[in-house]
Tab-separated table of C-alpha atoms in Angstrom:
chain	number	residue	atom	x	y	z
A	370	UNK	CA	-1.216	3.988	-4.728
A	371	UNK	CA	-4.567	4.031	-3.885
A	372	UNK	CA	-5.092	3.034	-7.075
A	373	UNK	CA	-3.190	0.025	-5.684
A	374	UNK	CA	-5.174	-0.363	-2.526
A	375	UNK	CA	-8.370	0.308	-4.410
A	376	UNK	CA	-7.309	-1.847	-7.323
A	377	UNK	CA	-6.910	-4.691	-4.906
A	378	UNK	CA	-10.661	-4.843	-4.434
A	379	UNK	CA	-11.783	-8.424	-4.202
A	380	UNK	CA	-15.040	-10.090	-3.449
A	381	UNK	CA	-15.549	-12.218	-0.392
A	382	UNK	CA	-16.266	-15.190	-2.599
A	383	UNK	CA	-12.820	-14.944	-4.113
A	384	UNK	CA	-11.155	-15.096	-0.758
A	385	UNK	CA	-13.318	-17.988	0.225
A	386	UNK	CA	-12.346	-19.700	-3.024
A	387	UNK	CA	-8.689	-19.228	-2.219
A	388	UNK	CA	-9.130	-20.493	1.314
A	389	UNK	CA	-11.061	-23.550	0.256
A	390	UNK	CA	-8.841	-24.527	-2.626
A	391	UNK	CA	-5.402	-23.648	-1.370
A	392	UNK	CA	-4.883	-26.343	1.246
A	393	UNK	CA	-2.227	-26.294	3.967
A	394	UNK	CA	0.981	-24.331	3.446
A	395	UNK	CA	3.616	-26.171	1.474
A	396	UNK	CA	6.948	-26.952	3.082
A	397	UNK	CA	8.671	-26.333	-0.258
A	398	UNK	CA	11.926	-27.997	0.586
A	399	UNK	CA	15.421	-26.969	-0.391
A	400	UNK	CA	17.198	-23.782	0.390
A	401	UNK	CA	19.445	-23.227	-2.583
A	402	UNK	CA	19.133	-21.144	-5.722
A	403	UNK	CA	20.193	-21.984	-9.241
A	404	UNK	CA	20.908	-19.959	-12.338
A	405	UNK	CA	21.079	-22.690	-14.945
A	406	UNK	CA	19.011	-21.343	-17.783
A	407	UNK	CA	15.605	-22.303	-16.425
A	408	UNK	CA	12.637	-20.288	-17.658
A	409	UNK	CA	10.333	-19.412	-14.773
A	410	UNK	CA	6.893	-17.823	-14.801
A	411	UNK	CA	5.799	-14.823	-12.771
A	412	UNK	CA	2.415	-13.183	-12.233
A	413	UNK	CA	1.698	-9.685	-11.113
A	414	UNK	CA	-1.232	-7.313	-11.216
A	415	UNK	CA	-1.472	-4.228	-13.419
A	416	UNK	CA	-0.577	-1.556	-10.841
A	417	UNK	CA	2.735	-3.284	-10.198
A	418	UNK	CA	3.464	-4.174	-13.826
A	419	UNK	CA	6.023	-1.493	-14.640
A	420	UNK	CA	7.900	-2.034	-11.391
A	421	UNK	CA	8.046	-5.815	-11.822
A	422	UNK	CA	8.959	-5.616	-15.508
A	423	UNK	CA	11.875	-3.331	-14.773
A	424	UNK	CA	13.312	-5.872	-12.355
A	425	UNK	CA	12.575	-8.779	-14.678
A	426	UNK	CA	14.356	-7.045	-17.576
A	427	UNK	CA	17.402	-6.356	-15.465
A	428	UNK	CA	17.517	-9.936	-14.181
A	429	UNK	CA	17.046	-11.475	-17.622
A	430	UNK	CA	19.868	-9.347	-18.989
A	431	UNK	CA	22.326	-10.523	-16.372
A	432	UNK	CA	21.382	-14.175	-15.694
A	433	UNK	CA	21.062	-17.484	-17.492
A	434	UNK	CA	17.586	-17.981	-16.033
A	435	UNK	CA	14.778	-16.114	-17.749
A	436	UNK	CA	11.634	-14.786	-16.081
A	437	UNK	CA	8.453	-14.661	-18.156
A	438	UNK	CA	6.138	-12.059	-16.598
A	439	UNK	CA	2.392	-12.145	-17.069
A	440	UNK	CA	0.303	-9.147	-15.987
A	441	UNK	CA	-3.378	-9.448	-15.100
A	442	UNK	CA	-5.893	-6.647	-14.564
A	443	UNK	CA	-6.002	-5.742	-10.909
A	444	UNK	CA	-9.734	-6.260	-10.547
A	445	UNK	CA	-9.546	-9.859	-11.729
A	446	UNK	CA	-6.191	-10.801	-10.145
A	447	UNK	CA	-7.506	-12.361	-6.959
A	448	UNK	CA	-9.984	-14.466	-8.882
A	449	UNK	CA	-7.193	-15.630	-11.172
A	450	UNK	CA	-4.954	-16.592	-8.254
A	451	UNK	CA	-7.771	-18.337	-6.409
A	452	UNK	CA	-8.636	-20.447	-9.456
A	453	UNK	CA	-4.984	-21.281	-10.122
A	454	UNK	CA	-4.442	-22.282	-6.531
A	455	UNK	CA	-7.327	-24.727	-6.700
A	456	UNK	CA	-6.068	-26.211	-9.969
A	457	UNK	CA	-2.420	-26.271	-8.761
A	458	UNK	CA	-1.446	-24.084	-11.686
A	459	UNK	CA	0.171	-21.213	-9.856
A	460	UNK	CA	3.202	-19.562	-11.441
A	461	UNK	CA	6.737	-20.072	-10.140
A	462	UNK	CA	6.817	-16.529	-8.775
A	463	UNK	CA	3.694	-14.822	-7.510
A	464	UNK	CA	3.383	-11.153	-6.522
A	465	UNK	CA	0.467	-10.104	-4.336
A	466	UNK	CA	-0.973	-6.999	-2.741
A	467	UNK	CA	0.437	-7.121	0.759
A	468	UNK	CA	-3.022	-6.960	2.386
A	469	UNK	CA	-3.820	-10.387	0.883
A	470	UNK	CA	-0.520	-11.960	1.980
A	471	UNK	CA	-2.004	-13.264	5.282
A	472	UNK	CA	-4.716	-15.090	3.355
A	473	UNK	CA	-2.254	-16.579	0.863
A	474	UNK	CA	0.208	-17.572	3.570
A	475	UNK	CA	-2.473	-19.243	5.670
A	476	UNK	CA	-4.062	-21.121	2.798
A	477	UNK	CA	-1.136	-22.649	0.949
A	478	UNK	CA	-0.892	-20.314	-2.052
A	479	UNK	CA	2.726	-19.501	-1.271
A	480	UNK	CA	5.509	-22.026	-0.643
A	481	UNK	CA	7.231	-21.951	2.739
A	482	UNK	CA	10.530	-20.072	2.158
A	483	UNK	CA	11.613	-19.723	5.763
A	484	UNK	CA	14.958	-21.496	5.387
A	485	UNK	CA	15.759	-19.524	2.271
A	486	UNK	CA	14.888	-16.185	3.876
A	487	UNK	CA	16.958	-17.064	6.943
A	488	UNK	CA	20.053	-17.287	4.740
A	489	UNK	CA	19.727	-13.685	3.568
A	490	UNK	CA	22.402	-11.620	5.350
A	491	UNK	CA	20.150	-8.588	5.286
A	492	UNK	CA	16.959	-10.322	6.516
A	493	UNK	CA	16.718	-8.023	9.539
A	494	UNK	CA	16.572	-4.961	7.286
A	495	UNK	CA	13.633	-6.120	5.124
A	496	UNK	CA	10.512	-3.978	5.518
A	497	UNK	CA	9.063	-5.253	8.797
A	498	UNK	CA	5.405	-4.549	7.955
A	499	UNK	CA	5.619	-6.673	4.778
A	500	UNK	CA	7.543	-9.462	6.481
A	501	UNK	CA	4.968	-9.619	9.277
A	502	UNK	CA	2.060	-9.686	6.837
A	503	UNK	CA	3.598	-12.561	4.850
A	504	UNK	CA	4.389	-14.724	7.884
A	505	UNK	CA	2.178	-17.461	9.299
A	506	UNK	CA	2.750	-19.736	12.263
A	507	UNK	CA	6.300	-18.480	12.570
A	508	UNK	CA	7.155	-19.242	8.945
A	509	UNK	CA	7.951	-16.922	6.066
A	510	UNK	CA	5.945	-17.240	2.869
A	511	UNK	CA	6.913	-14.101	0.928
A	512	UNK	CA	9.261	-11.131	1.018
A	513	UNK	CA	8.767	-7.421	0.172
A	514	UNK	CA	8.586	-6.584	-3.525
A	515	UNK	CA	7.196	-3.140	-4.203
A	516	UNK	CA	6.547	-0.800	-1.298
A	517	UNK	CA	4.019	1.991	-1.427
A	518	UNK	CA	3.421	4.322	1.507
A	519	UNK	CA	0.866	6.909	2.335
A	520	UNK	CA	2.252	10.368	2.941
A	521	UNK	CA	1.033	13.938	2.898
A	522	UNK	CA	1.614	15.616	-0.457
A	523	UNK	CA	1.343	19.386	-0.606
A	524	UNK	CA	1.645	21.919	-3.393
A	525	UNK	CA	4.461	24.367	-2.539
A	526	UNK	CA	3.235	26.839	-5.169
A	527	UNK	CA	-0.161	27.148	-3.442
A	528	UNK	CA	1.509	27.285	-0.021
A	529	UNK	CA	3.511	30.310	-1.149
A	530	UNK	CA	0.533	31.997	-2.741
A	531	UNK	CA	-1.440	31.507	0.509
A	532	UNK	CA	1.317	33.070	2.590
A	533	UNK	CA	2.422	29.752	4.081
A	534	UNK	CA	6.009	28.608	4.362
A	535	UNK	CA	6.477	25.733	1.893
A	536	UNK	CA	9.373	24.505	3.985
A	537	UNK	CA	7.086	23.997	6.971
A	538	UNK	CA	4.341	21.473	6.218
A	539	UNK	CA	1.717	20.959	8.961
A	540	UNK	CA	2.688	18.696	11.854
A	541	UNK	CA	-0.759	18.231	13.400
A	542	UNK	CA	-4.190	17.660	11.877
A	543	UNK	CA	-5.409	20.992	13.169
A	544	UNK	CA	-2.515	22.698	11.447
A	545	UNK	CA	-3.352	20.751	8.285
A	546	UNK	CA	-6.922	21.997	8.366
A	547	UNK	CA	-5.798	25.581	9.078
A	548	UNK	CA	-3.359	25.525	6.145
A	549	UNK	CA	-6.020	24.014	3.889
A	550	UNK	CA	-8.387	26.830	4.864
A	551	UNK	CA	-5.858	29.506	3.871
A	552	UNK	CA	-5.201	27.800	0.539
A	553	UNK	CA	-8.914	27.368	-0.082
A	554	UNK	CA	-9.332	31.109	0.331
A	555	UNK	CA	-7.282	31.661	-2.800
A	556	UNK	CA	-10.363	30.755	-4.827
A	557	UNK	CA	-10.129	30.421	-8.611
A	558	UNK	CA	-10.934	26.717	-8.579
A	559	UNK	CA	-8.349	25.945	-5.896
A	560	UNK	CA	-9.317	23.859	-2.869
A	561	UNK	CA	-7.425	23.223	0.298
A	562	UNK	CA	-7.764	19.454	0.625
A	563	UNK	CA	-9.023	16.339	-1.158
A	564	UNK	CA	-9.887	12.702	-0.423
A	565	UNK	CA	-11.712	9.869	-2.157
A	566	UNK	CA	-14.981	9.891	-0.244
A	567	UNK	CA	-16.509	6.840	-2.007
A	568	UNK	CA	-13.256	4.880	-2.178
A	569	UNK	CA	-12.871	2.562	0.840
A	570	UNK	CA	-9.228	1.838	0.006
A	571	UNK	CA	-8.389	5.528	-0.385
A	572	UNK	CA	-9.940	6.307	2.947
A	573	UNK	CA	-8.209	3.584	4.947
A	574	UNK	CA	-4.876	4.280	3.216
A	575	UNK	CA	-4.917	7.931	4.188
A	576	UNK	CA	-6.992	8.243	7.360
A	577	UNK	CA	-5.783	5.231	9.337
A	578	UNK	CA	-2.276	6.745	9.652
A	579	UNK	CA	-3.937	9.775	11.242
A	580	UNK	CA	-5.515	7.452	13.812
A	581	UNK	CA	-2.266	5.528	14.394
A	582	UNK	CA	-0.284	8.741	14.769
A	583	UNK	CA	-2.807	9.864	17.385
A	584	UNK	CA	-2.417	6.720	19.452
A	585	UNK	CA	-5.576	4.995	18.215
A	586	UNK	CA	-6.122	1.603	16.605
A	587	UNK	CA	-8.352	0.202	13.856
A	588	UNK	CA	-8.330	-3.537	14.534
A	589	UNK	CA	-6.891	-5.969	17.035
A	590	UNK	CA	-3.504	-7.642	16.682
A	591	UNK	CA	-5.078	-10.887	15.507
A	592	UNK	CA	-7.000	-9.091	12.763
A	593	UNK	CA	-10.250	-10.621	13.961
A	594	UNK	CA	-11.984	-7.642	15.586
A	595	UNK	CA	-12.512	-4.004	14.707
A	596	UNK	CA	-11.421	-1.362	17.185
A	597	UNK	CA	-12.433	1.632	15.067
A	598	UNK	CA	-15.159	2.498	17.639
A	599	UNK	CA	-12.837	4.713	19.684
A	600	UNK	CA	-12.640	8.434	20.533
A	601	UNK	CA	-9.448	9.036	18.533
A	602	UNK	CA	-10.961	7.702	15.322
A	603	UNK	CA	-14.121	9.701	15.922
A	604	UNK	CA	-12.064	12.899	16.193
A	605	UNK	CA	-10.188	12.140	12.994
A	606	UNK	CA	-13.369	11.595	10.967
A	607	UNK	CA	-14.995	14.599	12.639
A	608	UNK	CA	-12.159	16.743	11.309
A	609	UNK	CA	-12.493	15.327	7.778
A	610	UNK	CA	-16.227	15.763	7.961
A	611	UNK	CA	-15.880	19.413	9.035
A	612	UNK	CA	-13.369	20.138	6.280
A	613	UNK	CA	-15.831	18.847	3.709
A	614	UNK	CA	-18.735	20.719	5.301
A	615	UNK	CA	-16.720	23.943	5.277
A	616	UNK	CA	-16.017	23.600	1.559
A	617	UNK	CA	-12.263	23.046	1.956
A	618	UNK	CA	-12.784	19.794	0.064
A	619	UNK	CA	-14.518	19.877	-3.355
A	620	UNK	CA	-18.094	18.568	-3.280
A	621	UNK	CA	-17.034	16.006	-5.885
A	622	UNK	CA	-14.946	14.233	-3.258
A	623	UNK	CA	-18.123	12.630	-1.855
A	624	UNK	CA	-18.569	10.575	-5.058
A	625	UNK	CA	-14.893	10.004	-5.856
A	626	UNK	CA	-14.443	6.259	-6.030
A	627	UNK	CA	-10.741	6.258	-6.719
A	628	UNK	CA	-9.803	6.295	-10.407
A	629	UNK	CA	-9.386	10.063	-10.587
A	630	UNK	CA	-8.743	10.868	-6.963
A	631	UNK	CA	-5.228	12.283	-7.534
A	632	UNK	CA	-5.978	14.221	-10.735
A	633	UNK	CA	-6.983	17.567	-9.167
A	634	UNK	CA	-3.735	17.625	-7.163
A	635	UNK	CA	-1.728	16.806	-10.268
A	636	UNK	CA	-3.488	19.704	-12.007
A	637	UNK	CA	-2.303	22.066	-9.318
A	638	UNK	CA	-5.766	22.671	-7.881
A	639	UNK	CA	-5.359	21.071	-4.410
A	640	UNK	CA	-3.222	22.358	-1.577
A	641	UNK	CA	-2.855	19.231	0.596
A	642	UNK	CA	-3.691	15.578	-0.094
A	643	UNK	CA	-2.436	12.383	1.498
A	644	UNK	CA	-1.717	9.784	-1.168
A	645	UNK	CA	0.737	7.051	-2.103
A	646	UNK	CA	4.469	7.416	-2.653
A	647	UNK	CA	4.241	5.921	-6.153
A	648	UNK	CA	2.081	8.855	-7.273
A	649	UNK	CA	5.216	11.007	-7.218
A	650	UNK	CA	6.653	9.167	-10.239
A	651	UNK	CA	3.774	10.267	-12.481
A	652	UNK	CA	3.626	13.896	-11.442
A	653	UNK	CA	4.862	16.521	-13.861
A	654	UNK	CA	5.956	19.550	-11.864
A	655	UNK	CA	5.884	23.076	-13.257
A	656	UNK	CA	4.717	26.627	-12.529
A	657	UNK	CA	1.497	25.435	-10.910
A	658	UNK	CA	2.803	22.369	-9.070
A	659	UNK	CA	5.887	21.897	-6.936
A	660	UNK	CA	5.428	18.826	-4.767
A	661	UNK	CA	6.347	18.721	-1.102
A	662	UNK	CA	6.126	15.476	0.870
A	663	UNK	CA	5.741	15.080	4.645
A	664	UNK	CA	4.536	12.408	7.027
A	665	UNK	CA	0.809	12.190	7.764
A	666	UNK	CA	0.363	13.755	11.215
A	667	UNK	CA	-1.892	12.896	14.120
A	668	UNK	CA	-4.307	15.045	16.047
A	669	UNK	CA	-1.649	16.595	18.271
A	670	UNK	CA	1.540	15.464	16.515
A	671	UNK	CA	3.360	12.287	15.700
A	672	UNK	CA	3.170	10.643	12.312
A	673	UNK	CA	2.482	7.299	10.662
A	674	UNK	CA	1.948	5.665	7.299
A	675	UNK	CA	0.028	2.803	5.726
A	676	UNK	CA	2.673	0.495	4.257
A	677	UNK	CA	1.104	-0.964	1.176
A	678	UNK	CA	2.458	-2.395	-2.024
A	679	UNK	CA	3.234	-5.953	-2.998
A	680	UNK	CA	5.066	-8.977	-1.618
A	681	UNK	CA	6.479	-11.775	-3.753
A	682	UNK	CA	6.781	-15.490	-3.083
A	683	UNK	CA	7.121	-18.859	-4.768
A	684	UNK	CA	3.931	-20.482	-5.978
A	685	UNK	CA	3.076	-23.545	-3.886
A	686	UNK	CA	3.074	-25.876	-6.876
A	687	UNK	CA	6.259	-24.551	-8.508
A	688	UNK	CA	8.586	-27.154	-9.997
A	689	UNK	CA	11.375	-24.585	-10.296
A	690	UNK	CA	11.617	-23.301	-6.715
A	691	UNK	CA	15.421	-22.968	-6.734
A	692	UNK	CA	15.367	-20.861	-9.934
A	693	UNK	CA	12.423	-18.855	-8.619
A	694	UNK	CA	14.335	-18.144	-5.409
A	695	UNK	CA	17.390	-17.095	-7.404
A	696	UNK	CA	15.268	-14.344	-8.988
A	697	UNK	CA	13.534	-13.322	-5.773
A	698	UNK	CA	16.764	-13.194	-3.780
A	699	UNK	CA	18.394	-11.128	-6.538
A	700	UNK	CA	15.563	-8.557	-6.413
A	701	UNK	CA	16.501	-7.938	-2.769
A	702	UNK	CA	20.267	-7.590	-3.456
A	703	UNK	CA	22.189	-4.324	-3.174
A	704	UNK	CA	22.525	-4.106	-6.924
A	705	UNK	CA	18.810	-4.578	-7.644
A	706	UNK	CA	17.647	-2.350	-4.777
A	707	UNK	CA	19.976	0.550	-5.558
A	708	UNK	CA	20.731	0.318	-9.280
A	709	UNK	CA	17.241	-0.675	-10.377
A	710	UNK	CA	14.684	0.118	-7.651
A	711	UNK	CA	16.106	3.342	-6.162
A	712	UNK	CA	17.427	4.575	-9.495
A	713	UNK	CA	13.843	4.548	-10.855
A	714	UNK	CA	12.567	6.585	-7.847
A	715	UNK	CA	11.065	3.616	-6.069
A	716	UNK	CA	11.417	2.871	-2.383
A	717	UNK	CA	13.997	0.362	-1.298
A	718	UNK	CA	12.588	-2.516	0.743
A	719	UNK	CA	15.781	-2.644	2.820
A	720	UNK	CA	16.265	-0.147	5.641
A	721	UNK	CA	20.069	-0.531	5.459
A	722	UNK	CA	19.912	0.980	1.933
A	723	UNK	CA	17.555	3.830	2.824
A	724	UNK	CA	20.356	6.375	2.494
A	725	UNK	CA	21.334	5.324	-0.999
A	726	UNK	CA	22.727	7.791	-3.478
A	727	UNK	CA	19.419	8.303	-5.272
A	728	UNK	CA	17.523	8.994	-2.061
A	729	UNK	CA	20.162	11.570	-1.165
A	730	UNK	CA	19.481	13.345	-4.439
A	731	UNK	CA	15.744	13.729	-3.698
A	732	UNK	CA	14.875	14.364	-0.021
A	733	UNK	CA	11.307	13.263	-0.679
A	734	UNK	CA	12.543	9.719	-1.251
A	735	UNK	CA	14.272	9.952	2.119
A	736	UNK	CA	10.927	10.792	3.744
A	737	UNK	CA	9.390	7.715	2.156
A	738	UNK	CA	12.264	5.464	3.122
A	739	UNK	CA	11.989	6.593	6.748
A	740	UNK	CA	8.252	5.956	6.771
A	741	UNK	CA	8.829	2.416	5.517
A	742	UNK	CA	10.421	1.703	8.902
A	743	UNK	CA	7.716	3.412	10.928
A	744	UNK	CA	4.465	2.569	9.116
A	745	UNK	CA	1.999	-0.241	9.606
A	746	UNK	CA	0.382	-2.872	7.459
A	747	UNK	CA	-2.863	-4.111	9.045
A	748	UNK	CA	-2.922	-7.915	9.120
A	749	UNK	CA	-6.131	-9.917	8.694
A	750	UNK	CA	-6.976	-13.001	6.684
A	751	UNK	CA	-10.299	-11.370	5.804
A	752	UNK	CA	-8.944	-7.878	5.070
A	753	UNK	CA	-10.107	-7.751	1.447
A	754	UNK	CA	-13.742	-8.618	1.894
A	755	UNK	CA	-13.969	-6.425	4.977
A	756	UNK	CA	-12.222	-3.271	3.868
A	757	UNK	CA	-11.424	-3.144	0.146
A	758	UNK	CA	-14.628	-4.648	-1.172
A	759	UNK	CA	-16.977	-1.779	-1.991
A	760	UNK	CA	-19.815	-3.996	-0.731
A	761	UNK	CA	-17.966	-4.716	2.538
A	762	UNK	CA	-18.873	-3.182	5.895
A	763	UNK	CA	-16.056	-0.645	5.924
A	764	UNK	CA	-17.325	1.235	2.894
A	765	UNK	CA	-20.581	2.283	4.491
A	766	UNK	CA	-18.888	2.907	7.838
A	767	UNK	CA	-16.558	5.572	6.533
A	768	UNK	CA	-19.227	7.099	4.272
A	769	UNK	CA	-21.543	7.485	7.236
A	770	UNK	CA	-18.746	8.784	9.447
A	771	UNK	CA	-17.759	11.530	7.028
A	772	UNK	CA	-21.016	12.335	5.255
A	773	UNK	CA	-23.841	10.699	7.253
A	774	UNK	CA	-26.730	12.296	9.076
A	775	UNK	CA	-25.428	11.325	12.509
A	776	UNK	CA	-22.136	12.189	14.159
A	777	UNK	CA	-18.920	10.207	13.357
A	778	UNK	CA	-18.740	8.584	16.790
A	779	UNK	CA	-22.236	7.162	16.385
A	780	UNK	CA	-21.463	5.913	12.902
A	781	UNK	CA	-18.308	4.110	14.040
A	782	UNK	CA	-20.183	2.587	16.997
A	783	UNK	CA	-23.094	1.485	14.792
A	784	UNK	CA	-20.949	-0.309	12.213
A	785	UNK	CA	-18.145	-1.690	14.404
A	786	UNK	CA	-19.894	-5.011	15.085
A	787	UNK	CA	-20.465	-5.638	11.369
A	788	UNK	CA	-16.778	-5.071	10.635
A	789	UNK	CA	-15.800	-7.467	13.421
A	790	UNK	CA	-18.244	-10.073	12.122
A	791	UNK	CA	-16.655	-9.843	8.674
A	792	UNK	CA	-13.090	-9.991	10.058
A	793	UNK	CA	-13.863	-13.037	12.183
A	794	UNK	CA	-15.917	-15.005	9.679
A	795	UNK	CA	-14.137	-17.935	8.136
A	796	UNK	CA	-10.844	-17.261	9.872
């Protein structure tokens, strides 16, 4: 995933462009759906392309309407959406990284679909973190599309070789560090742990759940102020800093900006690494890699997850809203969620379908489905420019906290005001 969180990097100027050009949220009008042979357009970004195309193909094969999907590179997607919003040339169906949903909902990129969503009999079971992120002023502007979750992956082969029980993954961060130390002692190019040290998205995706699970926070409920300057966060980054200093994490992690941050684990060289649920689909298991999945723990227990992925809504200028809604509503149906989404080892966005037959066949999917109910999606209109932008204030904050000359608590205290200033600006 983090390719997803990282791939969602967007410049502040793009968000400003969206905000300035989008205008007030559209009321949309109408609540119905039609399947009358209309051709509708849909945009998505490259990390979600395969997922979206699979749903589009299944819908096109079973409906009169046809969805024409266009995929844009992730790094240019926000610019494309911002420009289209200003020119009122948005597609009928628009998928978006969930962290940008608050910005799109507040600035008229998505059509108001509140009445349509209220008619869904399973509305209450839709992933709450995604629904909350896509709501604005009590109205719904998008629904969950593709859920990705951060979880702790571990290599059962290395656990066994290190004398650890592969059926008992660590349940606290201290246990995680202790297990990583034993695995690291195997030598031979094996390391205990890995993270993307120069990847702001990787870091927030995997370390914020540690803070949440420990009772800490990262920003206020309004998304306008940073709260990362707290003792819990300082302890979390102190632990990561110590693991790197002790050599449990390869030195290369300091410069890892994201594109290759999961490769060493896939190669069977890393014992433990938090990453995204979607990474499981691309892992080829064998003699050197048997993947275990567990929740990301806190300092003394508990667990949490960053609920990422994409939401989907109707473009504010769509002339085919009823047909667009027919497709969107279908993607949330039992048939689509089980026979298409779950069958392809993706996470259902409906909690009432978490125990589906495919999840029962792979307990790891059950872990992900449970985390979808427990995890969090931070909400802020200015999330992108603050946290995902490599030039934003979060990047230097976490680099200083984990690798800087001072201690983590001082680094968090020093940068907290700059993060708050970015979160509050223009909102």
